[in-house]
Short mmCIF file of C-alpha atoms in Angstrom, two decimals:
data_model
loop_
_atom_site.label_atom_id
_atom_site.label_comp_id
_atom_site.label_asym_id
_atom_site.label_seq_id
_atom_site.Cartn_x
_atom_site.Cartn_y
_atom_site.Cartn_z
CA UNK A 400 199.32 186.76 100.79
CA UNK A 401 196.71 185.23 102.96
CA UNK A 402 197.73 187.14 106.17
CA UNK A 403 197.00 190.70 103.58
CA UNK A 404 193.55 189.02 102.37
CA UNK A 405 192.66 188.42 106.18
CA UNK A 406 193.35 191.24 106.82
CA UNK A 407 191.96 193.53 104.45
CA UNK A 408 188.87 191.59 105.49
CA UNK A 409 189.17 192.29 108.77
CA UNK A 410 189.30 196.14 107.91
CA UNK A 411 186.69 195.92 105.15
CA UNK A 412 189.11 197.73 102.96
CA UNK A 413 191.95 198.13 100.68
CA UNK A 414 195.41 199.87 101.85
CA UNK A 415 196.51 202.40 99.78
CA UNK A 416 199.97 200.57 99.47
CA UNK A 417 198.12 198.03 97.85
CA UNK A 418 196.07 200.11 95.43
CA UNK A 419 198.71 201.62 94.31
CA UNK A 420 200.47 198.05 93.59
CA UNK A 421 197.92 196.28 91.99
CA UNK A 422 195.67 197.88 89.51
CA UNK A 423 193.00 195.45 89.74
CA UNK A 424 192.10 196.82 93.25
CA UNK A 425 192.20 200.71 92.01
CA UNK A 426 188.16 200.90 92.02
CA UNK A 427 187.87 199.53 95.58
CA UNK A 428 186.15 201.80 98.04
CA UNK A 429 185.97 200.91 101.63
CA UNK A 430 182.70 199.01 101.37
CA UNK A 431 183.41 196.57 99.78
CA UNK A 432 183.68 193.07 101.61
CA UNK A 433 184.11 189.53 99.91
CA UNK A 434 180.47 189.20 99.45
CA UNK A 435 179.96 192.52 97.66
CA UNK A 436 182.55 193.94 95.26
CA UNK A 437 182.19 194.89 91.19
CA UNK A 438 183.78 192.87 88.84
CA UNK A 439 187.65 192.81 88.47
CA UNK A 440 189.02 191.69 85.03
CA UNK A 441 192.91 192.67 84.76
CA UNK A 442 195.20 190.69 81.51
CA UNK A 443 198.66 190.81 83.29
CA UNK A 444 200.66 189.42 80.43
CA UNK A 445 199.17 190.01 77.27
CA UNK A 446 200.40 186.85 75.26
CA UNK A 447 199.11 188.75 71.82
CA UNK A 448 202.21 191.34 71.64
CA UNK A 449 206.04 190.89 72.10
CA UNK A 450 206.27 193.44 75.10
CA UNK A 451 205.67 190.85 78.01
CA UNK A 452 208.22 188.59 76.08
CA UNK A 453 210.64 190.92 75.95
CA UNK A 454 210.16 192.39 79.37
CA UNK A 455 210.41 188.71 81.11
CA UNK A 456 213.43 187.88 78.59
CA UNK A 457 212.07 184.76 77.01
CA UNK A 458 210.77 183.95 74.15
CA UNK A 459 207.00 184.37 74.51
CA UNK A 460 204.45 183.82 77.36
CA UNK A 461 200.95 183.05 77.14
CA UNK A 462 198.06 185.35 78.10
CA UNK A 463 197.63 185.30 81.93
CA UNK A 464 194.46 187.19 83.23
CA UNK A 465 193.33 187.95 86.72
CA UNK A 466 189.42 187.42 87.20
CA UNK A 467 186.70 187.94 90.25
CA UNK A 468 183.55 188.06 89.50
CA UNK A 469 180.67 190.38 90.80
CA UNK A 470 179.24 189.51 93.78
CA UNK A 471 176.36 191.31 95.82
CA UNK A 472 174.22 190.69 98.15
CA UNK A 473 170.67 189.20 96.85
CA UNK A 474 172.40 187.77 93.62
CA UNK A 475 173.06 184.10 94.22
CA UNK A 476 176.81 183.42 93.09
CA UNK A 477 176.22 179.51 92.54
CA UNK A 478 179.53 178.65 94.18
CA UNK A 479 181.86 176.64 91.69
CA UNK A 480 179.62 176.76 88.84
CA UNK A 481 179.03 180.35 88.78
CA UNK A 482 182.78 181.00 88.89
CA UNK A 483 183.42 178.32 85.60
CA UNK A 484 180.65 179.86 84.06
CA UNK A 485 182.18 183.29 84.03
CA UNK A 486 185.47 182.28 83.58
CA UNK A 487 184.00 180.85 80.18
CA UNK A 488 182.58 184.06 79.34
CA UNK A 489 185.52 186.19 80.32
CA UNK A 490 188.39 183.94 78.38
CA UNK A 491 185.70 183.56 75.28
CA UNK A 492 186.30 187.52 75.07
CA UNK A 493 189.88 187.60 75.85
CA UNK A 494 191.26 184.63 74.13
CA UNK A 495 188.49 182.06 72.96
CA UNK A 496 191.63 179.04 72.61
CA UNK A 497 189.27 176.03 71.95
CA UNK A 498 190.51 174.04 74.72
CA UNK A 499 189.71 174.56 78.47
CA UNK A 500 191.63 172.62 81.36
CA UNK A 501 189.87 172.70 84.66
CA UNK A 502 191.25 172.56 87.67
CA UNK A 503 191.31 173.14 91.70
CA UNK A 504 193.81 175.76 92.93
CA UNK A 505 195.14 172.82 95.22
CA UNK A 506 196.50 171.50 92.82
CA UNK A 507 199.71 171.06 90.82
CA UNK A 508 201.17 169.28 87.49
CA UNK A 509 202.51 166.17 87.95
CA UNK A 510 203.17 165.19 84.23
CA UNK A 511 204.84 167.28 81.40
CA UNK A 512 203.18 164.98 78.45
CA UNK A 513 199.52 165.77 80.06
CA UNK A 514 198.24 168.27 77.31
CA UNK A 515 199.73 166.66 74.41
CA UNK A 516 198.25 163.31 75.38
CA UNK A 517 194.90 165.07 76.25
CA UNK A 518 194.82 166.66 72.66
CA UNK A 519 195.29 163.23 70.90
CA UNK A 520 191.87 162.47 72.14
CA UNK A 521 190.17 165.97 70.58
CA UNK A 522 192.73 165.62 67.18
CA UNK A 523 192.37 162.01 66.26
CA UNK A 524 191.44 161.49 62.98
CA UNK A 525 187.69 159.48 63.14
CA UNK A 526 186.88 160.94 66.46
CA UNK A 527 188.53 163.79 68.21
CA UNK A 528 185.58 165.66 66.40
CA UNK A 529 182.93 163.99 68.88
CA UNK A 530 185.28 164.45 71.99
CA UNK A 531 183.33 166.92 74.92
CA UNK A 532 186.06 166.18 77.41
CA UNK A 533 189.12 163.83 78.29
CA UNK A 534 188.98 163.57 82.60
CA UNK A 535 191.35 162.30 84.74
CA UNK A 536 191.37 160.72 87.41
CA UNK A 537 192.01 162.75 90.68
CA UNK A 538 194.92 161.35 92.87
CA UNK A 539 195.92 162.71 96.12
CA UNK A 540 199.35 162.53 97.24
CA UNK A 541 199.24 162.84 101.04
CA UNK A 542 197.64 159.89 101.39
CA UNK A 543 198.21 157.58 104.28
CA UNK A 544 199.29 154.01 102.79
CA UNK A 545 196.09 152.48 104.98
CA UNK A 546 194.16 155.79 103.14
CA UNK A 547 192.32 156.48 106.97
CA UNK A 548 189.79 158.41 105.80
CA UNK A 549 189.50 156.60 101.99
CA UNK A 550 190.17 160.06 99.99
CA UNK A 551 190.64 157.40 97.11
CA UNK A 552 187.24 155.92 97.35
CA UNK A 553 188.45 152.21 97.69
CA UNK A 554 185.43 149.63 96.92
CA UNK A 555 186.08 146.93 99.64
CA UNK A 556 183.72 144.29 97.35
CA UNK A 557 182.48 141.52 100.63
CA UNK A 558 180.27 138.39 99.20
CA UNK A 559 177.05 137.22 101.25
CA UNK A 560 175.65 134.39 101.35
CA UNK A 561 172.24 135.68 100.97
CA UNK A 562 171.71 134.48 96.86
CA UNK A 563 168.38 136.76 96.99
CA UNK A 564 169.37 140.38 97.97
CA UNK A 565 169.65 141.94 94.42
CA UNK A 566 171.57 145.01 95.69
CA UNK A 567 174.31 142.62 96.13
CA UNK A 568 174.11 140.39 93.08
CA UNK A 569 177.65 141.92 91.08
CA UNK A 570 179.54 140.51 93.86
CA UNK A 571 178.01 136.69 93.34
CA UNK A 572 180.03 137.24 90.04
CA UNK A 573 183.04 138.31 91.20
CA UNK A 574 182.90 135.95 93.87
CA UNK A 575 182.59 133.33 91.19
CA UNK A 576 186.26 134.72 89.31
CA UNK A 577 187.44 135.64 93.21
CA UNK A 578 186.08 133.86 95.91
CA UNK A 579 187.56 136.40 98.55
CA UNK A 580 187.36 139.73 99.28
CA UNK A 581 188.91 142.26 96.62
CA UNK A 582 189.91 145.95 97.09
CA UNK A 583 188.84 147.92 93.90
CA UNK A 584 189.58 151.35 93.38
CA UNK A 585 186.47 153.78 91.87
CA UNK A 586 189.01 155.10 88.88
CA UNK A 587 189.83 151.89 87.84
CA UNK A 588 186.39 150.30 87.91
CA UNK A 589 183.61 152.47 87.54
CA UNK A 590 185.21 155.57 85.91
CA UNK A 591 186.71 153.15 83.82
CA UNK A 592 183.43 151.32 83.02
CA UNK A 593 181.56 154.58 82.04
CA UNK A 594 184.21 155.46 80.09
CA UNK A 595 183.66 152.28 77.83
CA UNK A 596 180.48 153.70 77.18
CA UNK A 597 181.86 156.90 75.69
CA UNK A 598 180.35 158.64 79.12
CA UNK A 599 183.25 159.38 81.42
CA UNK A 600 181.84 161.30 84.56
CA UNK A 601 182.80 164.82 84.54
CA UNK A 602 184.79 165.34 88.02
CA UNK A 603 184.63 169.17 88.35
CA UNK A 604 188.43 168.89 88.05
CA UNK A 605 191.85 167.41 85.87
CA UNK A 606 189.63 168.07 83.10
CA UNK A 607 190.51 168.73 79.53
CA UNK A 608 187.19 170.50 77.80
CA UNK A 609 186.23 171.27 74.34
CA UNK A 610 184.55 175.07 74.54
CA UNK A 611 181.95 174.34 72.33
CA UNK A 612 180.34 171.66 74.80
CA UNK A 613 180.75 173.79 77.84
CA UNK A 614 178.85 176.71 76.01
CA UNK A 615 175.57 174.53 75.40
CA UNK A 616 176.41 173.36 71.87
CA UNK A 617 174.81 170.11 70.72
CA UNK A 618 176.92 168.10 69.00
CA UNK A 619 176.63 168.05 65.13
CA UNK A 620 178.79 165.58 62.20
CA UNK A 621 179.01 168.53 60.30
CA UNK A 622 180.16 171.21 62.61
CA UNK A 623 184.25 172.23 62.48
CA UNK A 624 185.39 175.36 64.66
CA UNK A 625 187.51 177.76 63.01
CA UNK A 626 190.09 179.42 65.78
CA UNK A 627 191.89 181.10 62.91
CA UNK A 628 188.40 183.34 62.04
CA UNK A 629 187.83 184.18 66.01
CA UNK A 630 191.26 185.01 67.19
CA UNK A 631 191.53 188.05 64.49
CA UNK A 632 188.06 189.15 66.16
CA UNK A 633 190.05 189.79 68.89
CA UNK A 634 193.36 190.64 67.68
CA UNK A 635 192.45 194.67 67.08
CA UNK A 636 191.24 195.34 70.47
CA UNK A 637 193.72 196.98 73.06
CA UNK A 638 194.04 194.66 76.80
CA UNK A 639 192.08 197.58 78.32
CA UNK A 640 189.08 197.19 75.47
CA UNK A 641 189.02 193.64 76.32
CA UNK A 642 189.18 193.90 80.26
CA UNK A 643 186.07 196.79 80.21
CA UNK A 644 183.79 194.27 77.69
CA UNK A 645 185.02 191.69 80.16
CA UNK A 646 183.85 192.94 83.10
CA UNK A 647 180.52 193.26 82.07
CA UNK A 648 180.48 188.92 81.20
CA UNK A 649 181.63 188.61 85.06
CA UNK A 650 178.68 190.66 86.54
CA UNK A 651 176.31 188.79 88.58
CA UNK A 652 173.70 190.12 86.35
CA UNK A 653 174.52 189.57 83.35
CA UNK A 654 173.21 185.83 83.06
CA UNK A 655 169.56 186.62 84.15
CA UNK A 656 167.17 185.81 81.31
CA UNK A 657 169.62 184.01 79.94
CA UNK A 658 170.39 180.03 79.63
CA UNK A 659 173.95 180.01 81.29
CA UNK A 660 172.94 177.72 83.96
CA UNK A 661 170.26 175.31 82.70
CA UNK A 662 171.50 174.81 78.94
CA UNK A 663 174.59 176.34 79.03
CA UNK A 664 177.93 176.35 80.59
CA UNK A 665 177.80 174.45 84.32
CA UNK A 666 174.01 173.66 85.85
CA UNK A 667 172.84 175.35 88.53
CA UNK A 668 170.96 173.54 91.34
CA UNK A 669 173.09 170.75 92.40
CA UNK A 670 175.77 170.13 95.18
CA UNK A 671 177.53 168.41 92.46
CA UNK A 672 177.13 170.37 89.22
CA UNK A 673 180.01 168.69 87.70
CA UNK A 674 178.59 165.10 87.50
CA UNK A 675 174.74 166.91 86.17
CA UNK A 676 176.81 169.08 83.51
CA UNK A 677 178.38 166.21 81.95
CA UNK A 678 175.19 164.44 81.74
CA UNK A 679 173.63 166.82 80.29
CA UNK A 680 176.68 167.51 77.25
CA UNK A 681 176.86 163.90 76.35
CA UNK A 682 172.84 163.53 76.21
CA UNK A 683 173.50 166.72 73.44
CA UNK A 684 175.56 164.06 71.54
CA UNK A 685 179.17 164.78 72.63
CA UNK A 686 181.16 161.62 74.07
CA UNK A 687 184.03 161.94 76.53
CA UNK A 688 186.89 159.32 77.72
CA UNK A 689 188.20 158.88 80.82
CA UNK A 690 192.14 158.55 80.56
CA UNK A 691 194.15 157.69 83.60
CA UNK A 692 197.82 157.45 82.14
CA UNK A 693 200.85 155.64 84.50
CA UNK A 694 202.05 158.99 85.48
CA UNK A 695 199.26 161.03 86.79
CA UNK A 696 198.75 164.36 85.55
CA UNK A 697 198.02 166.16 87.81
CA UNK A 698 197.85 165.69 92.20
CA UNK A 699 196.34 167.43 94.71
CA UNK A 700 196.05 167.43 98.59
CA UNK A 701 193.19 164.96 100.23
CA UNK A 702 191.62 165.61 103.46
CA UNK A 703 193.94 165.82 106.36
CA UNK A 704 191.04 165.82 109.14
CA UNK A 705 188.16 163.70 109.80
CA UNK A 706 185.33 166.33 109.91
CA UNK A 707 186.62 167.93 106.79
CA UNK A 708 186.61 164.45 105.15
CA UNK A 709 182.84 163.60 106.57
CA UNK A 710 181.98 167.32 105.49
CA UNK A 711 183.00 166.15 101.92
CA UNK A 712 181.60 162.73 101.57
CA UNK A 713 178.22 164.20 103.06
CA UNK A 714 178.33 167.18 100.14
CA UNK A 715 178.84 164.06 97.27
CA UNK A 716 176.46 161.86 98.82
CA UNK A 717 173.55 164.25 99.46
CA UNK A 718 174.56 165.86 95.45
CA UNK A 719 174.70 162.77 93.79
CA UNK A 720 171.40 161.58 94.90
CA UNK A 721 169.59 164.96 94.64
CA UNK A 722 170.52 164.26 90.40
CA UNK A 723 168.87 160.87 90.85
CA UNK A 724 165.43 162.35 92.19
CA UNK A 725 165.56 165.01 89.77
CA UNK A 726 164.40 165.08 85.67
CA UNK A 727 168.07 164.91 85.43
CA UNK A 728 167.80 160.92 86.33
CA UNK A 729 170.21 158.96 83.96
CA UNK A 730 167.06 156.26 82.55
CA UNK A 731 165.04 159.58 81.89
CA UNK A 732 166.92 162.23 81.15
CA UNK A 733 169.50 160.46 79.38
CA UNK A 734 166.38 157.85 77.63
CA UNK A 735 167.63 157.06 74.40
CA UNK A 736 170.46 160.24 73.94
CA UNK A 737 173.23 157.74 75.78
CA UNK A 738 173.78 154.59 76.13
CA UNK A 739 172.24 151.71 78.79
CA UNK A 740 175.05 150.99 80.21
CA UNK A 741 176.24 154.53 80.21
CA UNK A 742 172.79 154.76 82.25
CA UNK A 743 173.70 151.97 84.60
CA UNK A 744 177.11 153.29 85.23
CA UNK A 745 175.48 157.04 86.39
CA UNK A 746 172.54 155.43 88.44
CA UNK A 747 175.62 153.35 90.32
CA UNK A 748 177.53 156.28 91.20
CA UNK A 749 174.24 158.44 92.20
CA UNK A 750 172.92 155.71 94.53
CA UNK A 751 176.25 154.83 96.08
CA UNK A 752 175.18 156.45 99.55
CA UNK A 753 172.12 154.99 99.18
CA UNK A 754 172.99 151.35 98.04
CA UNK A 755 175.61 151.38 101.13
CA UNK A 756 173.09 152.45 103.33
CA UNK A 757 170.62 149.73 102.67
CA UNK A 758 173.83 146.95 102.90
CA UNK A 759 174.71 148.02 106.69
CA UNK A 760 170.81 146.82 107.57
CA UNK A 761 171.56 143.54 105.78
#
């Protein structure tokens, strides 16, 4: 499949052969590149009907839809953001289902029990109305046992003797309960701490979302979401109804004059939209957890090369602080909507790169 993409690059068109194959690719003339192509909405199994059931000889399968959005030259595409953000839009027409789970396409299921436990946490009783998102943590499994290249973001926590540098004042205290050098890991300690504060860090990925908050809803006691009422919205419309109105969601101009970006769906603006985005749901009320279970849910490949690794790190570091020096700063932005030590906990992770940086002169 990747040699045919390549290639089809390479030409700057589509093969007949492969036209005729896939119906997505029908509409394809031979200008179009990766850069600059019309939207491409195609529902290959149609979970509504008993045809695709019946054709695969099981039961029933769920809806599976092919999307690529519109891109063009002079429209900005917003990398990863701009593809959740129609993906939002294009499976609120389709399908709507209340719950979204985000992930990379590196990576795979590890644990069969992952959505049931995930929907405890959106079903329980007191709470699971308040829930944004449930994140988990994201685990490689390629690692090297001596992690080379520290894809798992190990803490190595090293006490000075220095009792006035404030930067390093935590690790008086856990010198006090240690007195040596400990190896914590970021998902078990700060992940874990913001998550106390009903503000788990969204990760851009092994996420379990509730639609509502990823659409720009603020979070209200009173407010229950009735699936029954918008799945017969969609129930009379044929696949190709719902692909056409579809399309028009994925165009790259269909969110201009609009708030997708800055109030709703994933912000715009940031090398790390995922961390801003979650920010910004739980200062509109919502409260997320941070659940990392024995078995992890879900893996995914780390880094195999140094540059790539660097390339990475740099993209996080440069991201993270960029939210810090913007009104998107956790002790103004977030000012009485979350939590102080929810506050804390985001101002930590932003000035990481920073914080280090200033300990290597000490």
């Amino acid at each position: 499949m990747k040699n045919r993409i390549e290639l089809a690059i390479s030409k700057g068109s589509i093969s007949k052969e492969i036209r005729d194959e896939h119906d997505g690719f029908s509409e394809w003339n031979d200008q179009v590149t990766k850069q600059n192509h019309q939207s491409i909405v195609q529902i290959i199994i149609d979970g509504r009907g008993t045809n695709a059931a019946e054709k695969e000889g099981c039961d029933q399968l769920p809806t599976l839809v092919y999307m690529a959005r519109e891109k063009r030259p002079g429209w900005p595409h917003n990398f990863k953001a701009g593809a959740m953000n129609s993906l939002i839009r294009v499976s609120s027409e389709i399908d709507n289902g209340s719950i979204i789970l985000n992930l990379d396409c590196d990576m795979f299921a590890n644990n069969a029990d992952s959505i049931q436990e995930a929907l405890c946490f959106f079903m329980h009783e007191k709470s699971g109305h308040e829930i944004a998102f449930v994140q988990h943590p994201q685990i490689f499994y390629n690692t090297t046992p001596n992690d080379l290249y520290s894809n798992n973001m190990h803490v190595i926590v090293q006490v000075h003797s220095s009792k006035f540098n404030l930067f390093i004042f935590v690790f008086f205290i856990l010198r006090i309960c240690f007195d040596f050098c400990k190896i914590l890991m970021i998902n078990k300690v700060e992940f874990a701490g913001t998550g106390s504060y009903d503000a788990a860090m969204y990760c851009g990925t092994n996420c379990f979302h509730r639609r509502e908050s990823l659409s720009g809803r603020k979070y209200l006691k009173d407010y229950r979401w009735n699936s029954d009422i918008e799945a017969k919205k969609k129930a009379g419309k044929t696949s190709q109804e719902l692909e056409e109105a579809s399309k028009v969601l994925a165009n790259c101009s269909y969110e201009k004059d609009t708030q997708w970006g800055t109030k709703m769906g994933l912000i715009y603006g940031f090398a790390v939209e995922d961390v801003v985005t979650g920010l910004t749901i739980q200062c509109r009320g919502w409260k997320s957890v941070f659940y990392n279970p024995k078995r992890a849910a879900f893996l995914v490949m780390a880094p195999t090369t140094l540059d790539i690794s660097l390339i990475q790190f740099k993209r996080w570091s440069d991201g993270l602080f960029q939210i810090f020096l913007s009104k998107y700063c956790p002790f103004i932005y977030g000012h009485g909507k979350i939590k102080f030590g929810a506050q804390t906990g985001y101002c930590i992770f932003l000035l990481s790169a920073t914080v280090s940086l200033l300990r290597s002169f000490m």
